[in-house]
CSV table of C-alpha atoms in Angstrom, one decimal:
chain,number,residue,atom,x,y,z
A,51,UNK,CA,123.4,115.1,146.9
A,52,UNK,CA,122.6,112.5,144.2
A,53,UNK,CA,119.2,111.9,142.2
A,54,UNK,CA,118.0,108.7,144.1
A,55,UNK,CA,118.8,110.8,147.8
A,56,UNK,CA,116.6,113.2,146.4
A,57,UNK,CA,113.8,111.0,145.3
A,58,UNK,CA,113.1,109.5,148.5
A,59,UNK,CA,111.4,112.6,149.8
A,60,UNK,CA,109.2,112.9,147.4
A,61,UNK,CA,106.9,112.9,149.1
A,62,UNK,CA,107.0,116.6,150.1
A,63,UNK,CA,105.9,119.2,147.6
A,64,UNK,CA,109.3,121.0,147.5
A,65,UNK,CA,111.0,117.5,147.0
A,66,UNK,CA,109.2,116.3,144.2
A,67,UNK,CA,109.5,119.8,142.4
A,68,UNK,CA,113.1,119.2,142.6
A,69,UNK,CA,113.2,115.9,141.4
A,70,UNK,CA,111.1,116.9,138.3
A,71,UNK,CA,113.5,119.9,137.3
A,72,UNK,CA,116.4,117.4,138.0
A,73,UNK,CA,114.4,115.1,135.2
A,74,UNK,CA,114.1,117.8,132.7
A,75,UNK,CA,117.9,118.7,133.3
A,76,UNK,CA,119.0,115.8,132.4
A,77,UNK,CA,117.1,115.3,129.8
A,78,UNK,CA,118.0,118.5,128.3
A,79,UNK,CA,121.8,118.1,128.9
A,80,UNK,CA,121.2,114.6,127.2
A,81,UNK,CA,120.5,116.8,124.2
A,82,UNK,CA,116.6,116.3,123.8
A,83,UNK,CA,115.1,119.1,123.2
A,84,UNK,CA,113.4,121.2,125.9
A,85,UNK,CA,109.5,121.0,124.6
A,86,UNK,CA,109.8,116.5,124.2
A,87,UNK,CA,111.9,116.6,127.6
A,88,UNK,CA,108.6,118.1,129.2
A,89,UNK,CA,106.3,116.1,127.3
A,90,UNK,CA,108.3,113.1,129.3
A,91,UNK,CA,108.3,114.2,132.1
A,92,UNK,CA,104.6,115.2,132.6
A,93,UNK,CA,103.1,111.8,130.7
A,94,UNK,CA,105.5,109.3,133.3
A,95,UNK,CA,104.3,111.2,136.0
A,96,UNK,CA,107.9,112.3,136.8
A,97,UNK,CA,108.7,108.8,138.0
A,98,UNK,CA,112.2,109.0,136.8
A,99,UNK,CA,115.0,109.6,133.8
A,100,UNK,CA,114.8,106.3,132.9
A,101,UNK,CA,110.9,106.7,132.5
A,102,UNK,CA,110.9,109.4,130.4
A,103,UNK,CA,113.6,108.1,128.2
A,104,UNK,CA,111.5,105.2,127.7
A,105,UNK,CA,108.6,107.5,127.0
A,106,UNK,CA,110.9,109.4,124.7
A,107,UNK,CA,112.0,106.5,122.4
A,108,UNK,CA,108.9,104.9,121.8
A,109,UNK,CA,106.8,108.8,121.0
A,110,UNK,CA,109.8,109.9,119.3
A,111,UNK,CA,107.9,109.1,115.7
A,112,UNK,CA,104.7,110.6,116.8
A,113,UNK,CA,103.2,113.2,114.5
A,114,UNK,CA,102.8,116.0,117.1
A,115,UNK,CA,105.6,115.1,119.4
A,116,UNK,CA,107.4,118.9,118.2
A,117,UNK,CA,104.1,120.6,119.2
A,118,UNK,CA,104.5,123.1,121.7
A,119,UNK,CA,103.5,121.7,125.2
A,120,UNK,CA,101.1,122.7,127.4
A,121,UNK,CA,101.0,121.7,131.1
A,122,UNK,CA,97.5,120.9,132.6
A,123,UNK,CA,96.4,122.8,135.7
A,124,UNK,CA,97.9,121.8,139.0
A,125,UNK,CA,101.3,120.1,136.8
A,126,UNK,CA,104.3,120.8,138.8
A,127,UNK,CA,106.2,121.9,135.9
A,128,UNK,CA,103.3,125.2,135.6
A,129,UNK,CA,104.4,128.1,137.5
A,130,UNK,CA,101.1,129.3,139.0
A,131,UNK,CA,100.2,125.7,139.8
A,132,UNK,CA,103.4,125.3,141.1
A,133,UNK,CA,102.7,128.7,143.5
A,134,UNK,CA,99.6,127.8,144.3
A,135,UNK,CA,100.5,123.7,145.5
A,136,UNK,CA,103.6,125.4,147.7
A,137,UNK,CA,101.2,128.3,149.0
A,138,UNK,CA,98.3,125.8,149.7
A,139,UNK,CA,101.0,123.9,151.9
A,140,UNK,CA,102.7,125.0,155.0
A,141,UNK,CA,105.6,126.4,155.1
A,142,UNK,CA,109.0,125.0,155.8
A,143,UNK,CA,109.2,127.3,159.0
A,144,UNK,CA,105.4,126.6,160.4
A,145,UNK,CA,106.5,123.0,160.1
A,146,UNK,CA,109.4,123.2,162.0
A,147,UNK,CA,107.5,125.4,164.6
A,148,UNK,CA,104.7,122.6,164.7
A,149,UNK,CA,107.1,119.9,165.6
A,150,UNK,CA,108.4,119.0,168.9
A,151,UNK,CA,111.8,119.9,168.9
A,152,UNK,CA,112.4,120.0,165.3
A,153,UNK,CA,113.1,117.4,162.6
A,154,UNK,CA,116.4,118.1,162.2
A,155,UNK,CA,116.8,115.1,159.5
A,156,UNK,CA,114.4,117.4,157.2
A,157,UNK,CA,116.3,120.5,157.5
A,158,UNK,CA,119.4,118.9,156.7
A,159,UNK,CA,117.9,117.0,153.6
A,160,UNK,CA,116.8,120.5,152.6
A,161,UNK,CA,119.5,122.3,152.5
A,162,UNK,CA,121.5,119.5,150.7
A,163,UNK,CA,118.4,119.5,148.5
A,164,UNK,CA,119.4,123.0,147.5
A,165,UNK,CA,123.1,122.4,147.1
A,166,UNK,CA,123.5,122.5,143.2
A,167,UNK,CA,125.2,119.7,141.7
A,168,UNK,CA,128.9,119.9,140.3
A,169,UNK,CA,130.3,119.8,137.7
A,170,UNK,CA,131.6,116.3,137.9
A,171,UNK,CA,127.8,115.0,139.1
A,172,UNK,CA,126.8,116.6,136.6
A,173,UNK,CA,129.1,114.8,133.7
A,174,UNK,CA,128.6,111.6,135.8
A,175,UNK,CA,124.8,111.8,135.8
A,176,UNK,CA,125.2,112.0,131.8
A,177,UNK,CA,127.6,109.4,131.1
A,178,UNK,CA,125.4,107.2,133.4
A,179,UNK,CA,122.2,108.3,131.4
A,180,UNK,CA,123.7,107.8,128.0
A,181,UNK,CA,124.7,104.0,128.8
A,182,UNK,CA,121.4,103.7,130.0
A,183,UNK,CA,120.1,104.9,126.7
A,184,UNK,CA,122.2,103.1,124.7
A,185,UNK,CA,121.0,100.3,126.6
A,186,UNK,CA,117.7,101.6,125.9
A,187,UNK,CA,118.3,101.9,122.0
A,188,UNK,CA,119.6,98.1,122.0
A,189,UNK,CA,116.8,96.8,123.6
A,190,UNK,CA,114.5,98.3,121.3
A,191,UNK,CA,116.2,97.5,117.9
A,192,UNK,CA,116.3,94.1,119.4
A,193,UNK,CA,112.6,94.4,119.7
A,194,UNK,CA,112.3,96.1,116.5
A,195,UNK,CA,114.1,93.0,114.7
A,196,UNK,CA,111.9,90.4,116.4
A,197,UNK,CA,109.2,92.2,115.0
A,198,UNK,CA,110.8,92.6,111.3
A,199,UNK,CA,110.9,88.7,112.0
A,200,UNK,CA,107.6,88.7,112.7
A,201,UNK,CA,106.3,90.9,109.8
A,202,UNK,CA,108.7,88.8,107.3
A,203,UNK,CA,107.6,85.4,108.6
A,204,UNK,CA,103.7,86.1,108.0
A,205,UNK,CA,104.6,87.8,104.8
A,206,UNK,CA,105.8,85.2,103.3
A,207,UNK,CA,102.5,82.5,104.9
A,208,UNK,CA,100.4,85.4,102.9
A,209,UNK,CA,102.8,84.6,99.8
A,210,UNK,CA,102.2,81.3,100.0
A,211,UNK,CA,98.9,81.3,100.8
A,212,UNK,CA,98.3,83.9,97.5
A,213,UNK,CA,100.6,81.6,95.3
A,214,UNK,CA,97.8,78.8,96.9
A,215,UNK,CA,95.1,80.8,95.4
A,216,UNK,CA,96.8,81.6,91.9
A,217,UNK,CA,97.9,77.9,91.5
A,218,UNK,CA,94.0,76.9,92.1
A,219,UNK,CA,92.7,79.7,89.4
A,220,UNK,CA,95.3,78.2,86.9
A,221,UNK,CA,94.6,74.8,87.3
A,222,UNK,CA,90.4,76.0,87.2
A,223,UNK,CA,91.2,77.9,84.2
A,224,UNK,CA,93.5,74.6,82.5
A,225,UNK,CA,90.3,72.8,83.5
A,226,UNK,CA,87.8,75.4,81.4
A,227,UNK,CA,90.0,75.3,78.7
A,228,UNK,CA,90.4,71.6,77.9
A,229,UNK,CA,86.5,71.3,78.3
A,230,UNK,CA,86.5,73.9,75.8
A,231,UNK,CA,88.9,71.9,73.3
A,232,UNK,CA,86.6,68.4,74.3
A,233,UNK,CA,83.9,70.5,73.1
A,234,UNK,CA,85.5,71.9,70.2
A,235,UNK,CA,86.3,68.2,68.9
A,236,UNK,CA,82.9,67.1,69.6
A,237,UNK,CA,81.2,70.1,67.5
A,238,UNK,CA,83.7,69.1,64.9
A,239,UNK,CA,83.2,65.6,64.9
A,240,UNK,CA,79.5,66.5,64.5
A,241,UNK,CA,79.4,68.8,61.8
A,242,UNK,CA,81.6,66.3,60.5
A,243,UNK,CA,78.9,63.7,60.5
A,244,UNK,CA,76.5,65.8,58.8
A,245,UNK,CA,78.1,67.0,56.1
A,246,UNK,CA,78.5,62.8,55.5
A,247,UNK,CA,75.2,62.2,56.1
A,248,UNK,CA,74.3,65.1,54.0
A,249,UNK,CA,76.3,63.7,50.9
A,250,UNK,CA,75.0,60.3,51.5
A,251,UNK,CA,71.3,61.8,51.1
A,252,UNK,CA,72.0,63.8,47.7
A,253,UNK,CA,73.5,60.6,46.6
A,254,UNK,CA,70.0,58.6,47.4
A,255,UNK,CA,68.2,62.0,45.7
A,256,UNK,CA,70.4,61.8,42.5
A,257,UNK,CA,70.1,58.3,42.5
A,258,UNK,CA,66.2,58.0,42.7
A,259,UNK,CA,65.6,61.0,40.5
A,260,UNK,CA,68.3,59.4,37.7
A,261,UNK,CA,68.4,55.5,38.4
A,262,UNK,CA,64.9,54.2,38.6
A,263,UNK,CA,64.1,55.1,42.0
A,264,UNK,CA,67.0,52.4,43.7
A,265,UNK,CA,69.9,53.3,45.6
A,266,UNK,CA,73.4,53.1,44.0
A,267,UNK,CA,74.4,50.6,46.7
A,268,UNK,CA,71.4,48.4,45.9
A,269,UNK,CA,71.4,48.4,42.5
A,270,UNK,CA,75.1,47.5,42.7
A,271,UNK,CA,74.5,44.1,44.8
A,272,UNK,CA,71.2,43.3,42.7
A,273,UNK,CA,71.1,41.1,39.9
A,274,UNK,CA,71.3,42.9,36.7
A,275,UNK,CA,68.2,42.3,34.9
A,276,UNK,CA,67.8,41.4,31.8
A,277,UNK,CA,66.5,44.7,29.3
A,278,UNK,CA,62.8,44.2,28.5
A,279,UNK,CA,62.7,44.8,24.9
A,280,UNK,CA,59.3,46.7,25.2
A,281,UNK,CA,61.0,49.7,27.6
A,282,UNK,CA,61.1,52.5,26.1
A,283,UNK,CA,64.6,53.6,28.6
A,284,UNK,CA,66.7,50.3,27.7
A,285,UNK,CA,67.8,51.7,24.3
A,286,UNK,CA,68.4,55.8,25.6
A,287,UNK,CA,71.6,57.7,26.4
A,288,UNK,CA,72.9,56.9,30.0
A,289,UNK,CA,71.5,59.4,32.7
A,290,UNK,CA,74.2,62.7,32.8
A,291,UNK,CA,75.2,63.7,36.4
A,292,UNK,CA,73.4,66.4,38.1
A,293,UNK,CA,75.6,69.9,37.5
A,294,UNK,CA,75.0,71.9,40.9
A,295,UNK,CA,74.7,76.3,40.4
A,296,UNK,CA,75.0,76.7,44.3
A,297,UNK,CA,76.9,75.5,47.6
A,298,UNK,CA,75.6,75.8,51.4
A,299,UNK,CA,78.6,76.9,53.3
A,300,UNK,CA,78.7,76.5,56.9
A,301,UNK,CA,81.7,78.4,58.7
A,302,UNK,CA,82.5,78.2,62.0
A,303,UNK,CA,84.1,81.0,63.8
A,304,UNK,CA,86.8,81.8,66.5
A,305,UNK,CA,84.7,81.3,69.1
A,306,UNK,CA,82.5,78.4,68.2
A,307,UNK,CA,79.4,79.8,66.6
A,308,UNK,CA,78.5,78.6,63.3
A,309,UNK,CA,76.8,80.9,60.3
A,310,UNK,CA,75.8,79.4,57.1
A,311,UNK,CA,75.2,81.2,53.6
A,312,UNK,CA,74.0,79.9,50.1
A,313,UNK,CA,77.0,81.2,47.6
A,314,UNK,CA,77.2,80.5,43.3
A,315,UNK,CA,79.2,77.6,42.7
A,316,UNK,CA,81.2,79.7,40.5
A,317,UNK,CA,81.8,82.8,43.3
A,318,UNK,CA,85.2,82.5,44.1
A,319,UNK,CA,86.3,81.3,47.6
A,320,UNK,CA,87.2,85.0,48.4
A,321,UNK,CA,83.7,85.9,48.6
A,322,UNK,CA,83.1,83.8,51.7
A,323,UNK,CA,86.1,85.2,53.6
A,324,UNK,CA,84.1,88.7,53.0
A,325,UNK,CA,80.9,87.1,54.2
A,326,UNK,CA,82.6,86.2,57.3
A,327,UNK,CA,84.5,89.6,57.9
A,328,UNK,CA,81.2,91.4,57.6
A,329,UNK,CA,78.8,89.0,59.2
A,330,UNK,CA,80.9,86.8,61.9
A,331,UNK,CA,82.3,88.9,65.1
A,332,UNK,CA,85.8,88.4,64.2
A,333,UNK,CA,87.8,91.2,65.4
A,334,UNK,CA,88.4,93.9,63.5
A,335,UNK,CA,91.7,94.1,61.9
A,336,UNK,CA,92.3,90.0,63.2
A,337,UNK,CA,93.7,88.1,59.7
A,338,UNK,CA,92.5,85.1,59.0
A,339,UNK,CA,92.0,82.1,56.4
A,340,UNK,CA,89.5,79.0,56.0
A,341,UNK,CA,90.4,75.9,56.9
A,342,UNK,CA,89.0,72.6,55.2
A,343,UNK,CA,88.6,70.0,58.3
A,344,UNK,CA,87.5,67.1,56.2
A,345,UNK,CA,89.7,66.3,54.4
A,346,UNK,CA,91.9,68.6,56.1
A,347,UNK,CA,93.2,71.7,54.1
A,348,UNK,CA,94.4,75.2,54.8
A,349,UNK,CA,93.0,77.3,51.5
A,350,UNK,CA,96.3,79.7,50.5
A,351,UNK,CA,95.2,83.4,49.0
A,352,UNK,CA,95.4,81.9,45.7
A,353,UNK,CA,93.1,79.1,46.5
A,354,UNK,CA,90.9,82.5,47.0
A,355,UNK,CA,90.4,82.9,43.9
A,356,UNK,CA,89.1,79.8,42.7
A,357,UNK,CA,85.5,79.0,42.4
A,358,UNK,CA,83.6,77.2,44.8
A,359,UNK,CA,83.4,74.3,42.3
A,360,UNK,CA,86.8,74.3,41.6
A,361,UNK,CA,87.3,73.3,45.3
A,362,UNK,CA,85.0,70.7,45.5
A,363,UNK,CA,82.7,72.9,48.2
A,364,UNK,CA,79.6,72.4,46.0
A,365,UNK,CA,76.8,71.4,46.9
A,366,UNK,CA,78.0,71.8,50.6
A,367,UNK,CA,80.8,72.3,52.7
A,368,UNK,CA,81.6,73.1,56.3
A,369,UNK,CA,84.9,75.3,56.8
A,370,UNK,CA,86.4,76.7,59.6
A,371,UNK,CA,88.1,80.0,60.6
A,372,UNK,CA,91.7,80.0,61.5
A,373,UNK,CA,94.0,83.0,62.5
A,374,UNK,CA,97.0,83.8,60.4
């Protein structure tokens, strides 16, 4: 008698007992082992091979599919459940007694129902189940490579939406960074203008305190006039040019800040590069030079050892730091 003959009397006790221990056989001459074979069969409800093979295949990864099963109370595959179900209904004889003249159909499906299969059936029934699981297995690595399509497809929208985002921050930090160099020119262009406007005012001091009080400029356009022979200045030595013992240096660092010191004009150009190692936040160890920006010139280490004056920094000067 085959599987499906069996199955549709399940809906007697003894029946389905047999059709659950048919299950689990064929599960177990499939190969699987004995403990997942009755894990599959209890958690379809023994609604079939192909159930539990289903059930099989997709628990098959589960962390405690290998731990040893235990069958609720009233499962069919429990042996005091199992006595107590069969016990609880009536027997096979009582129900024969009970019926009028006998279902001989019933008797006959029991007794085939106990007939054990062959060994043919038996090879049969597991070629037929090992197609079906091969079918099984195709199915799912199909499903499983729709999936890996899946995964793949929003793996690379998440790529392009993060290469999205890292384009933005680049262009933002381009952005900063030419602001920064607008800036940069604009400080310059500044500190340029004052160190003009501050030579243009020691040339209106020198030329009050040593040319009568005019500016060089005016006095140049003006009509010379004509030496009063009473003034005491007409006949003295020409006025002598201011010699200056100091320089304002104003230095402006790596990051844009500005200090300023008062050095001797005859210090030599290494003493500011000390001033600015020990008080501008230059990283330790970083090498670096001055640079001239007006007129433009890179000072050399033996341009460190010249004086101040030697350089034409005096009175003032504005340099700027430079890495090496």
């Amino acid at each position: 008698m085959t599987l499906l003959s069996m199955c549709r009397y399940s809906y007697i006790p003894f029946q389905v007992k047999m059709a659950e221990l048919t299950t689990l056989e064929s599960l177990l001459e499939m190969g699987f082992d004995r403990n997942r074979a009755e894990k599959a069969v209890a958690h379809t409800g023994n609604q079939g091979i192909e159930q539990a093979m289903d059930w099989l295949m997709e628990h098959e990864n589960d962390p405690d599919i290998d731990e040893p099963y235990v069958p609720p109370v009233g499962n069919v595959l429990g042996g005091e459940a199992d006595s107590q179900s069969t016990t609880e209904q009536p027997s096979l004889a009582d129900t024969a007694e009970g019926t009028a003249g006998g279902d001989s159909s019933y008797n006959e499906n029991e007794e085939s129902a106990k007939i054990p299969m062959s060994e043919e059936e038996k090879l049969e029934q597991v070629k037929r189940l090992e197609e079906l699981m091969r079918v099984k297995q195709a199915e799912r690595r199909e499903r499983e490579r729709a999936e890996e399509l899946e995964r793949e497809k929003q793996r690379r929208k998440h790529g392009q939406e993060l290469q999205q985002i890292r384009q933005k921050l680049q262009d933002d930090d381009m952005k900063k960074l030419a602001d920064q160099r607008r800036k940069e020119k604009m400080e310059d262009k500044m500190a340029r203008q004052r160190v003009k406007d501050k030579i243009a005012r020691d040339r209106e001091e020198r030329a009050q305190k040593f040319g009568g009080g005019a500016p060089p400029s005016s006095a140049a356009t003006s009509q010379p006039a004509p030496p009063s022979p009473s003034s005491p200045t007409s006949h003295g030595p020409p006025p002598t040019k201011k010699e200056y013992d100091e320089s304002r240096i104003q230095v402006r660092l790596l990051d844009g800040s500005t200090i300023t010191a008062v050095f001797k004009a005859q210090e030599p150009l290494a003493a500011v590069r000390v001033y600015v190692q020990v008080n501008g936040n230059t990283p330790e160890g970083q090498d670096f030079t001055l640079l001239s920006p007006y007129p433009r010139h890179v000072y050399t280490e033996l341009d460190m050892e010249k004086p101040l004056k030697e350089l034409g920094l005096v009175p003032s000067a504005v340099l700027v730091v430079i890495k090496k």
